[in-house]
Amino acid sequence: MVSTNAEDSPLADTTIMRRRDFWTALFLIVVSAFFLYRTSLIPFFRADAAGVQGAWFNSAALVPLGIFSALLLLSFVLLAIAIRDGGATQLLRSKALGFTGGEAERLLCVALILCAYIFLLVPRVDFIACSALLITALIWGFHTGNPVARRLSTLLVLLPALYAGIAHFPRAEWTKPHDDDIATVAAFALLTAVMFAYERRRGPVSRVVRLTPVIAIIVPLLLVIAMAFGFRQNVPNRQGLLFSKIDYHYYVTLKPLWSSR
């Protein structure tokens, strides 16, 4: 028997999805503004390292400023799309501002994923691995409004995050053996496999789904390379499973090739 409730349908009505996007955008705007405020407390034009004044591109504020500025911009884009497609109009016409169980669950999942990423994964786990997991979870979990995809994505972010937080809670444990890195890579691989298997069962796999693992790997890979070797930034967990190999081969294999000339 097929449910006729649009809130529970995997293919939710566009207006309902845009109403949820409206609440999600407001939440992300608040989160972005908070972290931009915290980033503003870090010296930017007077970047100091070990007591030596450096250039602005060496400031520790550069990367979080870029990340949360981009998130804030994307949040306003999402808000504009939600308003344009009628999400705000339906919200204002509905009871209790349209904040239903679906919206509450969506915001809760976003909050859990972001908190797990920022506070548990980034300090302890390889940046490429945990960012690939985050991107996959956010794209597949939220771009269609499918509650199954959203819940599975949230679960597979929380599991390695909780493991990393429990197994390596103190700062002294953050660069210890790569068991939490391996758990995160396994969660990314499992989420990707589940995503393709689930979408194939529902019909033709969309272009967004096909591109998701490519985007999830390439974006953090390019970002971390630019951070470490372009802007000379401190990469989170430099001893991570994947980045440690890149770091090693950059200095041992590649750099000597042009340094000897």
PDB file of C-alpha atoms in Angstrom:
ATOM      1  CA  MET A   1       0.000   0.000   0.000  1.00  0.00           C
ATOM      2  CA  VAL A   2       1.498   3.360  -1.054  1.00  0.00           C
ATOM      3  CA  SER A   3       1.417   6.231   1.418  1.00  0.00           C
ATOM      4  CA  THR A   4      -0.341   9.360   0.213  1.00  0.00           C
ATOM      5  CA  ASN A   5       1.281  11.556   2.831  1.00  0.00           C
ATOM      6  CA  ALA A   6       3.671  13.927   1.035  1.00  0.00           C
ATOM      7  CA  GLU A   7       5.732  14.363   4.201  1.00  0.00           C
ATOM      8  CA  ASP A   8       6.576  10.639   4.232  1.00  0.00           C
ATOM      9  CA  SER A   9       6.959  10.141   0.489  1.00  0.00           C
ATOM     10  CA  PRO A  10      10.505   9.671  -0.807  1.00  0.00           C
ATOM     11  CA  LEU A  11       9.582  11.959  -3.708  1.00  0.00           C
ATOM     12  CA  ALA A  12       8.188  14.812  -1.624  1.00  0.00           C
ATOM     13  CA  ASP A  13       6.264  17.620  -3.279  1.00  0.00           C
ATOM     14  CA  THR A  14       8.570  20.378  -4.531  1.00  0.00           C
ATOM     15  CA  THR A  15       6.881  23.007  -2.402  1.00  0.00           C
ATOM     16  CA  ILE A  16       7.298  20.926   0.740  1.00  0.00           C
ATOM     17  CA  MET A  17      10.953  20.355  -0.129  1.00  0.00           C
ATOM     18  CA  ARG A  18      11.477  24.081  -0.611  1.00  0.00           C
ATOM     19  CA  ARG A  19       9.821  24.772   2.724  1.00  0.00           C
ATOM     20  CA  ARG A  20      12.334  22.414   4.324  1.00  0.00           C
ATOM     21  CA  ASP A  21      15.111  24.118   2.361  1.00  0.00           C
ATOM     22  CA  PHE A  22      13.943  27.433   3.839  1.00  0.00           C
ATOM     23  CA  TRP A  23      14.436  26.175   7.403  1.00  0.00           C
ATOM     24  CA  THR A  24      17.723  24.492   6.499  1.00  0.00           C
ATOM     25  CA  ALA A  25      19.040  27.698   4.917  1.00  0.00           C
ATOM     26  CA  LEU A  26      18.169  29.722   8.017  1.00  0.00           C
ATOM     27  CA  PHE A  27      19.945  27.183  10.211  1.00  0.00           C
ATOM     28  CA  LEU A  28      23.058  27.183   8.010  1.00  0.00           C
ATOM     29  CA  ILE A  29      23.123  30.987   7.938  1.00  0.00           C
ATOM     30  CA  VAL A  30      23.192  31.062  11.739  1.00  0.00           C
ATOM     31  CA  VAL A  31      25.916  28.389  11.884  1.00  0.00           C
ATOM     32  CA  SER A  32      28.029  30.149   9.235  1.00  0.00           C
ATOM     33  CA  ALA A  33      27.670  33.528  10.920  1.00  0.00           C
ATOM     34  CA  PHE A  34      28.711  32.058  14.278  1.00  0.00           C
ATOM     35  CA  PHE A  35      31.861  30.427  12.897  1.00  0.00           C
ATOM     36  CA  LEU A  36      32.719  33.535  10.856  1.00  0.00           C
ATOM     37  CA  TYR A  37      32.524  35.513  14.082  1.00  0.00           C
ATOM     38  CA  ARG A  38      34.831  33.026  15.796  1.00  0.00           C
ATOM     39  CA  THR A  39      37.194  33.185  12.820  1.00  0.00           C
ATOM     40  CA  SER A  40      37.272  36.989  13.011  1.00  0.00           C
ATOM     41  CA  LEU A  41      39.005  36.656  16.399  1.00  0.00           C
ATOM     42  CA  ILE A  42      42.044  35.076  14.656  1.00  0.00           C
ATOM     43  CA  PRO A  43      44.592  37.655  13.366  1.00  0.00           C
ATOM     44  CA  PHE A  44      44.385  37.858   9.582  1.00  0.00           C
ATOM     45  CA  PHE A  45      46.504  40.708   8.208  1.00  0.00           C
ATOM     46  CA  ARG A  46      48.996  40.316  11.046  1.00  0.00           C
ATOM     47  CA  ALA A  47      49.562  36.560  10.967  1.00  0.00           C
ATOM     48  CA  ASP A  48      52.201  35.499  13.479  1.00  0.00           C
ATOM     49  CA  ALA A  49      53.890  32.117  13.637  1.00  0.00           C
ATOM     50  CA  ALA A  50      56.367  31.266  16.390  1.00  0.00           C
ATOM     51  CA  GLY A  51      56.708  34.976  17.198  1.00  0.00           C
ATOM     52  CA  VAL A  52      57.548  35.906  13.597  1.00  0.00           C
ATOM     53  CA  GLN A  53      55.118  38.124  11.724  1.00  0.00           C
ATOM     54  CA  GLY A  54      54.012  36.599   8.441  1.00  0.00           C
ATOM     55  CA  ALA A  55      51.897  37.478   5.423  1.00  0.00           C
ATOM     56  CA  TRP A  56      48.105  37.324   5.327  1.00  0.00           C
ATOM     57  CA  PHE A  57      48.136  34.088   3.325  1.00  0.00           C
ATOM     58  CA  ASN A  58      49.836  32.337   6.261  1.00  0.00           C
ATOM     59  CA  SER A  59      47.050  33.255   8.661  1.00  0.00           C
ATOM     60  CA  ALA A  60      45.227  30.370  10.329  1.00  0.00           C
ATOM     61  CA  ALA A  61      42.012  32.321   9.666  1.00  0.00           C
ATOM     62  CA  LEU A  62      42.285  31.954   5.894  1.00  0.00           C
ATOM     63  CA  VAL A  63      40.861  28.449   5.478  1.00  0.00           C
ATOM     64  CA  PRO A  64      37.905  28.699   7.929  1.00  0.00           C
ATOM     65  CA  LEU A  65      37.140  32.141   6.509  1.00  0.00           C
ATOM     66  CA  GLY A  66      36.936  30.680   3.012  1.00  0.00           C
ATOM     67  CA  ILE A  67      34.954  27.601   4.062  1.00  0.00           C
ATOM     68  CA  PHE A  68      32.326  29.406   6.151  1.00  0.00           C
ATOM     69  CA  SER A  69      32.049  32.339   3.723  1.00  0.00           C
ATOM     70  CA  ALA A  70      31.290  29.808   0.981  1.00  0.00           C
ATOM     71  CA  LEU A  71      28.792  28.044   3.267  1.00  0.00           C
ATOM     72  CA  LEU A  72      27.123  31.377   4.047  1.00  0.00           C
ATOM     73  CA  LEU A  73      26.891  32.222   0.342  1.00  0.00           C
ATOM     74  CA  LEU A  74      25.431  28.796  -0.485  1.00  0.00           C
ATOM     75  CA  SER A  75      22.956  29.204   2.384  1.00  0.00           C
ATOM     76  CA  PHE A  76      21.681  32.477   0.916  1.00  0.00           C
ATOM     77  CA  VAL A  77      21.422  30.822  -2.518  1.00  0.00           C
ATOM     78  CA  LEU A  78      19.388  27.989  -0.964  1.00  0.00           C
ATOM     79  CA  LEU A  79      17.219  30.543   0.845  1.00  0.00           C
ATOM     80  CA  ALA A  80      16.597  32.455  -2.399  1.00  0.00           C
ATOM     81  CA  ILE A  81      15.644  29.247  -4.245  1.00  0.00           C
ATOM     82  CA  ALA A  82      13.281  28.252  -1.414  1.00  0.00           C
ATOM     83  CA  ILE A  83      11.581  31.654  -1.494  1.00  0.00           C
ATOM     84  CA  ARG A  84      11.391  31.732  -5.313  1.00  0.00           C
ATOM     85  CA  ASP A  85       9.806  28.269  -5.532  1.00  0.00           C
ATOM     86  CA  GLY A  86       7.138  29.002  -2.944  1.00  0.00           C
ATOM     87  CA  GLY A  87       8.594  27.413   0.167  1.00  0.00           C
ATOM     88  CA  ALA A  88       8.364  30.601   2.221  1.00  0.00           C
ATOM     89  CA  THR A  89       4.854  31.351   0.968  1.00  0.00           C
ATOM     90  CA  GLN A  90       3.570  27.928   2.009  1.00  0.00           C
ATOM     91  CA  LEU A  91       5.398  28.238   5.315  1.00  0.00           C
ATOM     92  CA  LEU A  92       3.712  31.561   6.161  1.00  0.00           C
ATOM     93  CA  ARG A  93       0.286  30.212   5.202  1.00  0.00           C
ATOM     94  CA  SER A  94       0.564  27.033   7.264  1.00  0.00           C
ATOM     95  CA  LYS A  95       0.026  26.480  10.936  1.00  0.00           C
ATOM     96  CA  ALA A  96       2.907  26.731  13.400  1.00  0.00           C
ATOM     97  CA  LEU A  97       5.017  28.341  10.626  1.00  0.00           C
ATOM     98  CA  GLY A  98       5.068  24.997   8.831  1.00  0.00           C
ATOM     99  CA  PHE A  99       7.673  23.586  11.206  1.00  0.00           C
ATOM    100  CA  THR A 100       6.604  19.950  11.058  1.00  0.00           C
ATOM    101  CA  GLY A 101       8.319  16.747  12.093  1.00  0.00           C
ATOM    102  CA  GLY A 102       9.943  16.560   8.653  1.00  0.00           C
ATOM    103  CA  GLU A 103      11.589  19.966   9.067  1.00  0.00           C
ATOM    104  CA  ALA A 104      12.676  19.144  12.618  1.00  0.00           C
ATOM    105  CA  GLU A 105      14.266  15.868  11.512  1.00  0.00           C
ATOM    106  CA  ARG A 106      16.006  17.532   8.566  1.00  0.00           C
ATOM    107  CA  LEU A 107      17.524  20.250  10.767  1.00  0.00           C
ATOM    108  CA  LEU A 108      18.507  17.699  13.390  1.00  0.00           C
ATOM    109  CA  CYS A 109      20.302  15.590  10.781  1.00  0.00           C
ATOM    110  CA  VAL A 110      22.155  18.631   9.406  1.00  0.00           C
ATOM    111  CA  ALA A 111      23.156  19.672  12.923  1.00  0.00           C
ATOM    112  CA  LEU A 112      24.361  16.182  13.847  1.00  0.00           C
ATOM    113  CA  ILE A 113      26.405  15.835  10.647  1.00  0.00           C
ATOM    114  CA  LEU A 114      28.054  19.258  11.003  1.00  0.00           C
ATOM    115  CA  CYS A 115      28.788  18.815  14.713  1.00  0.00           C
ATOM    116  CA  ALA A 116      30.237  15.345  14.118  1.00  0.00           C
ATOM    117  CA  TYR A 117      32.427  16.701  11.314  1.00  0.00           C
ATOM    118  CA  ILE A 118      33.654  19.871  13.046  1.00  0.00           C
ATOM    119  CA  PHE A 119      34.133  18.646  16.595  1.00  0.00           C
ATOM    120  CA  LEU A 120      34.909  14.920  16.249  1.00  0.00           C
ATOM    121  CA  LEU A 121      36.201  14.105  12.772  1.00  0.00           C
ATOM    122  CA  VAL A 122      38.307  17.086  11.647  1.00  0.00           C
ATOM    123  CA  PRO A 123      40.609  17.210  14.693  1.00  0.00           C
ATOM    124  CA  ARG A 124      41.220  13.431  14.749  1.00  0.00           C
ATOM    125  CA  VAL A 125      40.669  11.988  11.281  1.00  0.00           C
ATOM    126  CA  ASP A 126      42.384  12.494   7.928  1.00  0.00           C
ATOM    127  CA  PHE A 127      40.923  15.662   6.370  1.00  0.00           C
ATOM    128  CA  ILE A 128      40.419  14.123   2.914  1.00  0.00           C
ATOM    129  CA  ALA A 129      38.612  11.068   4.296  1.00  0.00           C
ATOM    130  CA  CYS A 130      36.252  12.891   6.643  1.00  0.00           C
ATOM    131  CA  SER A 131      35.498  15.652   4.099  1.00  0.00           C
ATOM    132  CA  ALA A 132      34.689  13.069   1.413  1.00  0.00           C
ATOM    133  CA  LEU A 133      32.276  11.431   3.854  1.00  0.00           C
ATOM    134  CA  LEU A 134      30.699  14.791   4.714  1.00  0.00           C
ATOM    135  CA  ILE A 135      30.197  15.836   1.084  1.00  0.00           C
ATOM    136  CA  THR A 136      28.662  12.481   0.140  1.00  0.00           C
ATOM    137  CA  ALA A 137      26.304  12.595   3.123  1.00  0.00           C
ATOM    138  CA  LEU A 138      25.152  16.147   2.419  1.00  0.00           C
ATOM    139  CA  ILE A 139      24.636  15.675  -1.322  1.00  0.00           C
ATOM    140  CA  TRP A 140      22.882  12.313  -1.273  1.00  0.00           C
ATOM    141  CA  GLY A 141      21.144  12.818   2.036  1.00  0.00           C
ATOM    142  CA  PHE A 142      19.526  16.155   1.270  1.00  0.00           C
ATOM    143  CA  HIS A 143      19.328  16.943  -2.449  1.00  0.00           C
ATOM    144  CA  THR A 144      16.127  14.925  -3.079  1.00  0.00           C
ATOM    145  CA  GLY A 145      14.452  15.173   0.325  1.00  0.00           C
ATOM    146  CA  ASN A 146      14.422  11.375   0.630  1.00  0.00           C
ATOM    147  CA  PRO A 147      14.157  10.550   4.369  1.00  0.00           C
ATOM    148  CA  VAL A 148      15.841   7.147   3.930  1.00  0.00           C
ATOM    149  CA  ALA A 149      18.884   8.726   2.285  1.00  0.00           C
ATOM    150  CA  ARG A 150      18.982  11.426   4.958  1.00  0.00           C
ATOM    151  CA  ARG A 151      18.884   8.964   7.852  1.00  0.00           C
ATOM    152  CA  LEU A 152      21.442   6.589   6.349  1.00  0.00           C
ATOM    153  CA  SER A 153      23.786   9.492   5.586  1.00  0.00           C
ATOM    154  CA  THR A 154      23.513  10.825   9.124  1.00  0.00           C
ATOM    155  CA  LEU A 155      24.087   7.393  10.630  1.00  0.00           C
ATOM    156  CA  LEU A 156      27.189   6.701   8.540  1.00  0.00           C
ATOM    157  CA  VAL A 157      28.714  10.034   9.544  1.00  0.00           C
ATOM    158  CA  LEU A 158      27.921   9.579  13.223  1.00  0.00           C
ATOM    159  CA  LEU A 159      29.378   6.069  13.531  1.00  0.00           C
ATOM    160  CA  PRO A 160      33.026   6.891  12.637  1.00  0.00           C
ATOM    161  CA  ALA A 161      32.735  10.255  14.413  1.00  0.00           C
ATOM    162  CA  LEU A 162      31.650   8.633  17.669  1.00  0.00           C
ATOM    163  CA  TYR A 163      34.355   5.998  17.295  1.00  0.00           C
ATOM    164  CA  ALA A 164      37.012   8.667  16.760  1.00  0.00           C
ATOM    165  CA  GLY A 165      35.739  10.705  19.706  1.00  0.00           C
ATOM    166  CA  ILE A 166      35.649   7.717  22.063  1.00  0.00           C
ATOM    167  CA  ALA A 167      38.841   5.969  20.939  1.00  0.00           C
ATOM    168  CA  HIS A 168      40.938   9.138  20.627  1.00  0.00           C
ATOM    169  CA  PHE A 169      39.273  11.752  22.807  1.00  0.00           C
ATOM    170  CA  PRO A 170      42.335  13.550  24.342  1.00  0.00           C
ATOM    171  CA  ARG A 171      44.426  15.828  22.135  1.00  0.00           C
ATOM    172  CA  ALA A 172      47.423  13.566  22.714  1.00  0.00           C
ATOM    173  CA  GLU A 173      45.513  10.774  20.913  1.00  0.00           C
ATOM    174  CA  TRP A 174      44.613  12.771  17.790  1.00  0.00           C
ATOM    175  CA  THR A 175      47.609  11.616  15.720  1.00  0.00           C
ATOM    176  CA  LYS A 176      47.713   8.064  17.031  1.00  0.00           C
ATOM    177  CA  PRO A 177      47.341   4.946  14.821  1.00  0.00           C
ATOM    178  CA  HIS A 178      44.975   5.236  11.897  1.00  0.00           C
ATOM    179  CA  ASP A 179      42.101   3.087  13.151  1.00  0.00           C
ATOM    180  CA  ASP A 180      39.708   6.062  13.117  1.00  0.00           C
ATOM    181  CA  ASP A 181      40.927   7.039   9.633  1.00  0.00           C
ATOM    182  CA  ILE A 182      40.239   3.504   8.413  1.00  0.00           C
ATOM    183  CA  ALA A 183      36.787   3.562  10.018  1.00  0.00           C
ATOM    184  CA  THR A 184      36.003   6.831   8.217  1.00  0.00           C
ATOM    185  CA  VAL A 185      37.238   5.547   4.846  1.00  0.00           C
ATOM    186  CA  ALA A 186      35.137   2.400   5.360  1.00  0.00           C
ATOM    187  CA  ALA A 187      32.081   4.546   6.193  1.00  0.00           C
ATOM    188  CA  PHE A 188      32.636   6.595   3.030  1.00  0.00           C
ATOM    189  CA  ALA A 189      32.961   3.453   0.903  1.00  0.00           C
ATOM    190  CA  LEU A 190      29.873   1.907   2.507  1.00  0.00           C
ATOM    191  CA  LEU A 191      27.802   5.080   2.093  1.00  0.00           C
ATOM    192  CA  THR A 192      28.832   5.320  -1.568  1.00  0.00           C
ATOM    193  CA  ALA A 193      27.941   1.670  -2.192  1.00  0.00           C
ATOM    194  CA  VAL A 194      24.594   2.013  -0.403  1.00  0.00           C
ATOM    195  CA  MET A 195      23.849   5.203  -2.345  1.00  0.00           C
ATOM    196  CA  PHE A 196      24.367   3.529  -5.747  1.00  0.00           C
ATOM    197  CA  ALA A 197      22.549   0.327  -4.739  1.00  0.00           C
ATOM    198  CA  TYR A 198      19.552   2.244  -3.358  1.00  0.00           C
ATOM    199  CA  GLU A 199      19.298   4.588  -6.350  1.00  0.00           C
ATOM    200  CA  ARG A 200      19.542   1.689  -8.820  1.00  0.00           C
ATOM    201  CA  ARG A 201      16.603  -0.018  -7.101  1.00  0.00           C
ATOM    202  CA  ARG A 202      14.535   3.145  -7.520  1.00  0.00           C
ATOM    203  CA  GLY A 203      15.350   3.614 -11.201  1.00  0.00           C
ATOM    204  CA  PRO A 204      18.033   5.194 -13.381  1.00  0.00           C
ATOM    205  CA  VAL A 205      20.893   6.679 -11.365  1.00  0.00           C
ATOM    206  CA  SER A 206      20.888  10.467 -11.685  1.00  0.00           C
ATOM    207  CA  ARG A 207      23.890  12.499 -12.778  1.00  0.00           C
ATOM    208  CA  VAL A 208      24.104  14.055  -9.308  1.00  0.00           C
ATOM    209  CA  VAL A 209      24.520  10.634  -7.715  1.00  0.00           C
ATOM    210  CA  ARG A 210      27.090   9.532 -10.311  1.00  0.00           C
ATOM    211  CA  LEU A 211      29.173  12.665  -9.733  1.00  0.00           C
ATOM    212  CA  THR A 212      28.900  12.644  -5.946  1.00  0.00           C
ATOM    213  CA  PRO A 213      31.901  10.360  -5.169  1.00  0.00           C
ATOM    214  CA  VAL A 214      34.041  12.221  -7.727  1.00  0.00           C
ATOM    215  CA  ILE A 215      33.213  15.589  -6.154  1.00  0.00           C
ATOM    216  CA  ALA A 216      33.605  14.153  -2.657  1.00  0.00           C
ATOM    217  CA  ILE A 217      37.179  13.042  -3.350  1.00  0.00           C
ATOM    218  CA  ILE A 218      38.463  15.768  -5.674  1.00  0.00           C
ATOM    219  CA  VAL A 219      37.242  18.815  -3.707  1.00  0.00           C
ATOM    220  CA  PRO A 220      38.936  18.026  -0.355  1.00  0.00           C
ATOM    221  CA  LEU A 221      42.012  16.670  -2.161  1.00  0.00           C
ATOM    222  CA  LEU A 222      42.536  19.910  -4.077  1.00  0.00           C
ATOM    223  CA  LEU A 223      41.667  21.989  -1.017  1.00  0.00           C
ATOM    224  CA  VAL A 224      44.148  20.240   1.250  1.00  0.00           C
ATOM    225  CA  ILE A 225      46.922  20.453  -1.354  1.00  0.00           C
ATOM    226  CA  ALA A 226      46.284  24.192  -1.773  1.00  0.00           C
ATOM    227  CA  MET A 227      46.191  24.648   1.998  1.00  0.00           C
ATOM    228  CA  ALA A 228      49.390  22.746   2.699  1.00  0.00           C
ATOM    229  CA  PHE A 229      51.636  23.544  -0.264  1.00  0.00           C
ATOM    230  CA  GLY A 230      50.111  26.684  -1.775  1.00  0.00           C
ATOM    231  CA  PHE A 231      49.166  28.836   1.206  1.00  0.00           C
ATOM    232  CA  ARG A 232      51.404  26.976   3.702  1.00  0.00           C
ATOM    233  CA  GLN A 233      48.537  26.429   6.108  1.00  0.00           C
ATOM    234  CA  ASN A 234      48.471  24.000   8.999  1.00  0.00           C
ATOM    235  CA  VAL A 235      46.435  21.049   7.737  1.00  0.00           C
ATOM    236  CA  PRO A 236      44.172  19.396  10.330  1.00  0.00           C
ATOM    237  CA  ASN A 237      45.706  16.075  11.431  1.00  0.00           C
ATOM    238  CA  ARG A 238      48.727  16.261   9.151  1.00  0.00           C
ATOM    239  CA  GLN A 239      49.581  12.669  10.130  1.00  0.00           C
ATOM    240  CA  GLY A 240      46.281  11.388   8.745  1.00  0.00           C
ATOM    241  CA  LEU A 241      46.186   8.163   6.754  1.00  0.00           C
ATOM    242  CA  LEU A 242      45.890   9.784   3.304  1.00  0.00           C
ATOM    243  CA  PHE A 243      47.480  13.200   3.699  1.00  0.00           C
ATOM    244  CA  SER A 244      50.610  11.819   5.356  1.00  0.00           C
ATOM    245  CA  LYS A 245      51.335   9.933   2.113  1.00  0.00           C
ATOM    246  CA  ILE A 246      50.834  13.094   0.027  1.00  0.00           C
ATOM    247  CA  ASP A 247      53.005  15.091   2.430  1.00  0.00           C
ATOM    248  CA  TYR A 248      55.772  12.488   2.305  1.00  0.00           C
ATOM    249  CA  HIS A 249      55.886  12.190  -1.475  1.00  0.00           C
ATOM    250  CA  TYR A 250      55.738  15.965  -1.936  1.00  0.00           C
ATOM    251  CA  TYR A 251      58.832  16.564   0.165  1.00  0.00           C
ATOM    252  CA  VAL A 252      60.726  13.330  -0.568  1.00  0.00           C
ATOM    253  CA  THR A 253      59.778  12.528  -4.173  1.00  0.00           C
ATOM    254  CA  LEU A 254      58.586  15.690  -5.925  1.00  0.00           C
ATOM    255  CA  LYS A 255      60.249  18.688  -4.272  1.00  0.00           C
ATOM    256  CA  PRO A 256      63.823  17.417  -4.819  1.00  0.00           C
ATOM    257  CA  LEU A 257      63.109  17.284  -8.576  1.00  0.00           C
ATOM    258  CA  TRP A 258      62.911  21.077  -8.886  1.00  0.00           C
ATOM    259  CA  SER A 259      65.019  21.951  -5.829  1.00  0.00           C
ATOM    260  CA  SER A 260      68.115  20.343  -7.397  1.00  0.00           C
ATOM    261  CA  ARG A 261      67.876  22.459 -10.550  1.00  0.00           C
TER     262      ARG A 261
END
